mmCIF file of C-alpha atoms in Angstrom:
data_model
loop_
_atom_site.group_PDB
_atom_site.id
_atom_site.type_symbol
_atom_site.label_atom_id
_atom_site.label_comp_id
_atom_site.label_asym_id
_atom_site.label_seq_id
_atom_site.Cartn_x
_atom_site.Cartn_y
_atom_site.Cartn_z
ATOM 1 C CA MET T 1 82.977 89.631 -58.065
ATOM 2 C CA ALA T 2 80.416 87.244 -57.142
ATOM 3 C CA SER T 3 76.889 87.977 -58.374
ATOM 4 C CA GLU T 4 74.067 88.436 -55.922
ATOM 5 C CA ILE T 5 70.794 86.478 -56.181
ATOM 6 C CA THR T 6 67.755 88.519 -55.525
ATOM 7 C CA TYR T 7 64.416 86.953 -54.594
ATOM 8 C CA ALA T 8 61.183 88.699 -55.294
ATOM 9 C CA GLU T 9 57.702 87.860 -54.129
ATOM 10 C CA VAL T 10 55.152 88.001 -56.885
ATOM 11 C CA LYS T 11 51.436 88.129 -56.226
ATOM 12 C CA PHE T 12 48.761 87.664 -58.833
ATOM 13 C CA LYS T 13 45.699 89.776 -58.283
ATOM 14 C CA ASN T 14 43.257 87.513 -60.128
ATOM 15 C CA ALA T 15 44.502 84.339 -58.621
ATOM 16 C CA SER T 16 41.981 82.518 -56.443
ATOM 17 C CA PRO T 17 42.715 80.090 -53.705
ATOM 18 C CA ALA T 18 42.193 76.448 -54.438
ATOM 19 C CA ALA T 19 38.545 75.617 -54.459
ATOM 20 C CA VAL T 20 37.401 73.619 -51.491
ATOM 21 C CA VAL T 21 34.844 70.961 -52.365
ATOM 22 C CA LYS T 22 32.508 70.212 -49.564
ATOM 23 C CA VAL T 23 31.325 66.632 -49.573
ATOM 24 C CA PRO T 24 28.101 66.139 -47.674
ATOM 25 C CA PRO T 25 28.214 63.482 -45.026
ATOM 26 C CA GLU T 26 27.062 60.119 -46.110
ATOM 27 C CA THR T 27 23.412 59.590 -45.304
ATOM 28 C CA LYS T 28 21.600 56.318 -45.040
ATOM 29 C CA MET T 29 18.188 56.059 -46.552
ATOM 30 C CA CYS T 30 15.573 54.295 -44.425
ATOM 31 C CA GLU T 31 14.387 51.258 -46.177
ATOM 32 C CA HIS T 32 10.674 50.491 -45.793
ATOM 33 C CA HIS T 33 9.944 46.832 -45.887
ATOM 34 C CA PRO T 34 6.210 46.206 -46.262
ATOM 35 C CA GLN T 35 4.808 44.018 -43.406
ATOM 36 C CA LYS T 36 3.670 40.701 -44.695
ATOM 37 C CA TYR T 37 0.510 38.975 -43.354
ATOM 38 C CA PRO T 38 -0.502 35.376 -43.822
ATOM 39 C CA PRO T 39 -2.761 35.058 -46.878
ATOM 40 C CA TRP T 40 -5.469 33.375 -44.773
ATOM 41 C CA LEU T 41 -5.794 36.203 -42.220
ATOM 42 C CA PRO T 42 -8.447 38.232 -44.129
ATOM 43 C CA TRP T 43 -10.543 35.098 -44.492
ATOM 44 C CA LEU T 44 -10.305 34.418 -40.764
ATOM 45 C CA ILE T 45 -11.398 37.960 -39.901
ATOM 46 C CA SER T 46 -14.328 37.710 -42.307
ATOM 47 C CA LEU T 47 -15.398 34.408 -40.780
ATOM 48 C CA LEU T 48 -15.289 35.821 -37.240
ATOM 49 C CA LEU T 49 -17.389 38.826 -38.255
ATOM 50 C CA LEU T 50 -19.912 36.518 -39.904
ATOM 51 C CA LEU T 51 -20.193 34.407 -36.734
ATOM 52 C CA VAL T 52 -20.716 37.534 -34.608
ATOM 53 C CA CYS T 53 -23.524 38.692 -36.909
ATOM 54 C CA ILE T 54 -25.196 35.290 -36.777
ATOM 55 C CA GLY T 55 -24.978 35.253 -32.984
ATOM 56 C CA LEU T 56 -26.564 38.699 -32.694
ATOM 57 C CA ALA T 57 -29.356 37.699 -35.057
ATOM 58 C CA ILE T 58 -30.126 34.583 -33.010
ATOM 59 C CA ALA T 59 -30.099 36.550 -29.739
ATOM 60 C CA LEU T 60 -32.507 39.153 -31.123
ATOM 61 C CA CYS T 61 -34.911 36.464 -32.318
ATOM 62 C CA VAL T 62 -34.784 34.015 -29.419
ATOM 63 C CA VAL T 63 -34.913 36.398 -26.428
ATOM 64 C CA PRO T 64 -38.172 38.171 -27.378
ATOM 65 C CA PHE T 65 -39.754 34.823 -28.196
ATOM 66 C CA SER T 66 -38.868 33.352 -24.832
ATOM 67 C CA HIS T 67 -40.245 36.367 -22.974
ATOM 68 C CA SER T 68 -43.458 36.249 -24.960
ATOM 69 C CA ARG T 69 -44.446 32.949 -23.411
ATOM 70 C CA ASP T 70 -47.023 33.110 -20.658
ATOM 71 C CA GLN T 71 -45.114 30.681 -18.450
ATOM 72 C CA PRO T 72 -43.935 32.393 -15.224
ATOM 73 C CA THR T 73 -40.195 32.977 -14.987
ATOM 74 C CA ALA T 74 -39.836 30.911 -11.823
ATOM 75 C CA LEU T 75 -41.455 27.918 -13.527
ATOM 76 C CA GLN T 76 -39.191 28.224 -16.551
ATOM 77 C CA GLN T 77 -36.187 28.053 -14.280
ATOM 78 C CA LYS T 78 -37.325 25.314 -11.891
ATOM 79 C CA PHE T 79 -39.443 22.848 -13.863
ATOM 80 C CA ARG T 80 -38.509 21.094 -17.069
ATOM 81 C CA GLU T 81 -41.303 18.550 -17.238
ATOM 82 C CA TRP T 82 -45.041 19.127 -16.966
ATOM 83 C CA ARG T 83 -48.187 17.004 -16.856
ATOM 84 C CA CYS T 84 -51.277 18.431 -18.564
ATOM 85 C CA SER T 85 -54.954 17.487 -18.566
ATOM 86 C CA SER T 86 -57.532 18.509 -21.128
ATOM 87 C CA THR T 87 -60.047 21.221 -20.254
ATOM 88 C CA MET T 88 -62.889 22.880 -22.128
ATOM 89 C CA ALA T 89 -62.991 26.664 -21.968
ATOM 90 C CA GLN T 90 -66.214 28.703 -22.161
ATOM 91 C CA SER T 91 -65.606 29.093 -25.869
ATOM 92 C CA LYS T 92 -65.831 25.268 -26.107
ATOM 93 C CA GLU T 93 -62.315 25.154 -27.473
ATOM 94 C CA GLN T 94 -60.009 22.549 -26.024
ATOM 95 C CA GLY T 95 -57.375 23.800 -23.600
ATOM 96 C CA TRP T 96 -54.870 22.312 -21.193
ATOM 97 C CA THR T 97 -54.264 22.724 -17.492
ATOM 98 C CA CYS T 98 -50.690 21.852 -16.536
ATOM 99 C CA CYS T 99 -48.757 21.142 -13.342
ATOM 100 C CA PRO T 100 -45.077 20.311 -12.881
ATOM 101 C CA LYS T 101 -44.207 16.632 -12.763
ATOM 102 C CA ASP T 102 -44.943 15.033 -9.347
ATOM 103 C CA TRP T 103 -47.394 17.831 -8.455
ATOM 104 C CA LYS T 104 -51.133 17.127 -8.044
ATOM 105 C CA LEU T 105 -53.805 19.202 -9.780
ATOM 106 C CA PHE T 106 -56.992 20.301 -8.005
ATOM 107 C CA GLN T 107 -59.346 23.162 -8.927
ATOM 108 C CA GLY T 108 -56.797 25.317 -10.720
ATOM 109 C CA SER T 109 -53.906 24.785 -8.295
ATOM 110 C CA CYS T 110 -50.947 22.431 -8.212
ATOM 111 C CA TYR T 111 -49.843 20.810 -4.929
ATOM 112 C CA TYR T 112 -46.554 19.234 -3.925
ATOM 113 C CA LEU T 113 -46.210 16.961 -0.878
ATOM 114 C CA SER T 114 -42.590 16.759 0.211
ATOM 115 C CA THR T 115 -40.714 13.614 1.149
ATOM 116 C CA ASP T 116 -38.259 15.386 3.461
ATOM 117 C CA ALA T 117 -38.847 17.267 6.719
ATOM 118 C CA LEU T 118 -37.861 20.853 7.546
ATOM 119 C CA SER T 119 -38.777 23.604 9.982
ATOM 120 C CA TRP T 120 -41.664 25.947 9.108
ATOM 121 C CA VAL T 121 -39.362 28.749 7.937
ATOM 122 C CA GLU T 122 -37.212 26.368 5.891
ATOM 123 C CA SER T 123 -40.343 24.816 4.404
ATOM 124 C CA GLY T 124 -41.544 28.214 3.250
ATOM 125 C CA GLN T 125 -38.161 28.981 1.719
ATOM 126 C CA ASN T 126 -38.163 25.650 -0.099
ATOM 127 C CA CYS T 127 -41.585 26.335 -1.622
ATOM 128 C CA THR T 128 -40.553 29.850 -2.605
ATOM 129 C CA GLY T 129 -37.462 28.448 -4.323
ATOM 130 C CA MET T 130 -39.799 26.428 -6.551
ATOM 131 C CA GLY T 131 -41.912 29.453 -7.467
ATOM 132 C CA SER T 132 -44.688 28.494 -5.051
ATOM 133 C CA HIS T 133 -45.667 29.006 -1.397
ATOM 134 C CA LEU T 134 -46.844 26.932 1.543
ATOM 135 C CA VAL T 135 -50.418 25.915 0.848
ATOM 136 C CA VAL T 136 -53.251 28.306 1.651
ATOM 137 C CA ILE T 137 -56.506 26.395 2.257
ATOM 138 C CA ASN T 138 -59.613 28.305 1.225
ATOM 139 C CA SER T 139 -62.404 25.722 1.168
ATOM 140 C CA LYS T 140 -63.670 22.466 2.643
ATOM 141 C CA ALA T 141 -63.191 20.749 -0.731
ATOM 142 C CA GLU T 142 -59.538 21.749 -0.813
ATOM 143 C CA GLN T 143 -59.045 20.608 2.801
ATOM 144 C CA GLU T 144 -60.618 17.208 2.067
ATOM 145 C CA PHE T 145 -58.521 16.766 -1.078
ATOM 146 C CA LEU T 146 -55.255 17.512 0.733
ATOM 147 C CA SER T 147 -56.122 15.339 3.719
ATOM 148 C CA SER T 148 -56.922 12.384 1.466
ATOM 149 C CA LEU T 149 -53.767 12.969 -0.517
ATOM 150 C CA ALA T 150 -51.633 13.045 2.634
ATOM 151 C CA LYS T 151 -53.269 9.960 4.132
ATOM 152 C CA GLY T 152 -52.575 7.950 1.019
ATOM 153 C CA VAL T 153 -48.828 8.419 1.435
ATOM 154 C CA PHE T 154 -48.480 6.557 4.737
ATOM 155 C CA THR T 155 -49.157 3.112 6.110
ATOM 156 C CA GLU T 156 -51.817 2.334 8.697
ATOM 157 C CA ALA T 157 -49.515 2.682 11.698
ATOM 158 C CA TYR T 158 -47.766 5.796 10.461
ATOM 159 C CA GLU T 159 -48.689 9.358 11.248
ATOM 160 C CA SER T 160 -47.102 12.636 10.323
ATOM 161 C CA LYS T 161 -47.601 16.361 9.954
ATOM 162 C CA TYR T 162 -47.502 18.640 6.900
ATOM 163 C CA TYR T 163 -46.809 22.331 7.332
ATOM 164 C CA ILE T 164 -49.336 24.704 5.765
ATOM 165 C CA GLY T 165 -48.928 28.419 5.153
ATOM 166 C CA LEU T 166 -50.481 29.552 8.422
ATOM 167 C CA SER T 167 -48.723 31.022 11.456
ATOM 168 C CA THR T 168 -49.548 33.321 14.325
ATOM 169 C CA GLN T 169 -48.066 36.752 14.804
ATOM 170 C CA GLU T 170 -46.845 38.400 17.996
ATOM 171 C CA ASN T 171 -50.376 39.652 18.746
ATOM 172 C CA GLY T 172 -51.783 36.135 18.574
ATOM 173 C CA GLN T 173 -53.553 36.671 15.245
ATOM 174 C CA TRP T 174 -53.202 33.930 12.621
ATOM 175 C CA GLN T 175 -52.007 34.974 9.167
ATOM 176 C CA TRP T 176 -51.766 33.178 5.821
ATOM 177 C CA VAL T 177 -48.514 33.525 3.888
ATOM 178 C CA ASP T 178 -50.242 35.114 0.865
ATOM 179 C CA GLN T 179 -52.071 37.642 3.082
ATOM 180 C CA THR T 180 -55.442 35.949 2.589
ATOM 181 C CA PRO T 181 -57.686 37.102 5.475
ATOM 182 C CA TYR T 182 -57.926 34.537 8.248
ATOM 183 C CA LYS T 183 -61.522 33.512 8.893
ATOM 184 C CA LYS T 184 -62.135 31.271 11.867
ATOM 185 C CA ALA T 185 -65.294 29.875 10.274
ATOM 186 C CA ASP T 186 -63.231 28.539 7.353
ATOM 187 C CA THR T 187 -60.634 26.718 9.442
ATOM 188 C CA PHE T 188 -60.221 23.008 10.167
ATOM 189 C CA TRP T 189 -58.601 22.762 13.592
ATOM 190 C CA LYS T 190 -58.641 19.517 15.558
ATOM 191 C CA PRO T 191 -60.804 19.608 18.706
ATOM 192 C CA GLY T 192 -58.977 21.596 21.366
ATOM 193 C CA GLU T 193 -56.689 23.280 18.852
ATOM 194 C CA PRO T 194 -55.099 25.731 18.589
ATOM 195 C CA ASN T 195 -53.630 25.917 22.072
ATOM 196 C CA LEU T 196 -50.447 27.131 23.736
ATOM 197 C CA LEU T 197 -50.348 30.065 21.312
ATOM 198 C CA PHE T 198 -47.507 31.711 23.234
ATOM 199 C CA PHE T 199 -45.295 28.773 22.252
ATOM 200 C CA GLU T 200 -46.757 26.828 19.299
ATOM 201 C CA LYS T 201 -47.120 29.361 16.504
ATOM 202 C CA CYS T 202 -47.185 27.344 13.266
ATOM 203 C CA ALA T 203 -49.955 25.217 11.754
ATOM 204 C CA ALA T 204 -49.784 21.764 10.180
ATOM 205 C CA ILE T 205 -52.126 19.089 8.846
ATOM 206 C CA HIS T 206 -51.930 16.047 11.114
ATOM 207 C CA VAL T 207 -52.617 12.736 9.329
ATOM 208 C CA LYS T 208 -52.667 9.206 10.736
ATOM 209 C CA GLY T 209 -52.598 6.925 7.716
ATOM 210 C CA SER T 210 -54.924 5.660 5.011
ATOM 211 C CA THR T 211 -57.382 3.891 7.362
ATOM 212 C CA ASP T 212 -58.060 6.919 9.536
ATOM 213 C CA SER T 213 -61.783 7.641 9.198
ATOM 214 C CA SER T 214 -61.836 10.683 11.452
ATOM 215 C CA THR T 215 -63.100 14.097 10.428
ATOM 216 C CA TYR T 216 -61.087 16.286 8.075
ATOM 217 C CA CYS T 217 -60.664 18.795 10.892
ATOM 218 C CA ASN T 218 -57.024 17.883 11.447
ATOM 219 C CA TRP T 219 -55.060 21.117 11.822
ATOM 220 C CA ASN T 220 -52.664 21.285 14.745
ATOM 221 C CA ASN T 221 -50.501 24.158 15.972
ATOM 222 C CA ILE T 222 -46.927 23.114 16.762
ATOM 223 C CA LEU T 223 -43.474 24.495 17.483
ATOM 224 C CA CYS T 224 -42.184 26.263 14.373
ATOM 225 C CA PHE T 225 -38.758 24.630 14.574
ATOM 226 C CA THR T 226 -40.241 21.119 14.508
ATOM 227 C CA SER T 227 -39.134 19.129 11.453
ATOM 228 C CA CYS T 228 -42.254 18.325 9.409
ATOM 229 C CA TYR T 229 -43.215 17.587 5.846
ATOM 230 C CA ARG T 230 -44.790 20.395 3.830
ATOM 231 C CA ILE T 231 -47.364 21.102 1.140
ATOM 232 C CA CYS T 232 -46.466 23.670 -1.516
ATOM 233 C CA GLU T 233 -49.029 25.304 -3.795
ATOM 234 C CA LEU T 234 -48.824 27.196 -7.087
ATOM 235 C CA THR T 235 -51.356 28.258 -9.688
ATOM 236 C CA ALA T 236 -51.785 25.769 -12.516
ATOM 237 C CA LYS T 237 -50.623 26.860 -15.963
ATOM 238 C CA LEU T 238 -53.308 27.224 -18.628
ATOM 239 C CA ILE T 239 -52.360 26.740 -22.276
#
């Protein structure tokens, strides 16, 4: 009789399943590479800071000094060369009265006679651009000085006109450009002038050359758009 094979299933109570080892995923560490600078960069930065400091120091010293001068701003900008003559103040200390180059000094004022011709408005603008104004004549001495100065520019046969800072308003009243009151007794009009006031509203000195021996009453009123020479005036600089 053939023997039978019996199979039995055996379980062990204390047996534990095979341990599962968990392997953490591979991680990559971030590598920090220090940034490298050229060795001369700190020196360059230091040099730039030093230059900035020097520039600020110069600006702080020079600007107040320049403003402390008594020279008017317009003159500082427009004139680089001056001509000075010695004067004696009341304190008997030597001083200097100065005018820009090519300007003529007379009794505390500087005068410029132009070599080009413009209208009256353009002449005034030109004088203003030089820190001055069209001349305002306040005395006989000033009128004689300017007339002689103008006559000396031209030849015997030549004549011309120089605008001055006098014009008439809509109401027919004459007015100086610096608002000096107009006094008829202190004017130097030619005989018969001014005339045609409704049309000729600007004043000029009319000269006829160096040999003209006529009176210094030589003002003439003319059309304001006429091209004429001009006389500019500014206060002389005292130093």
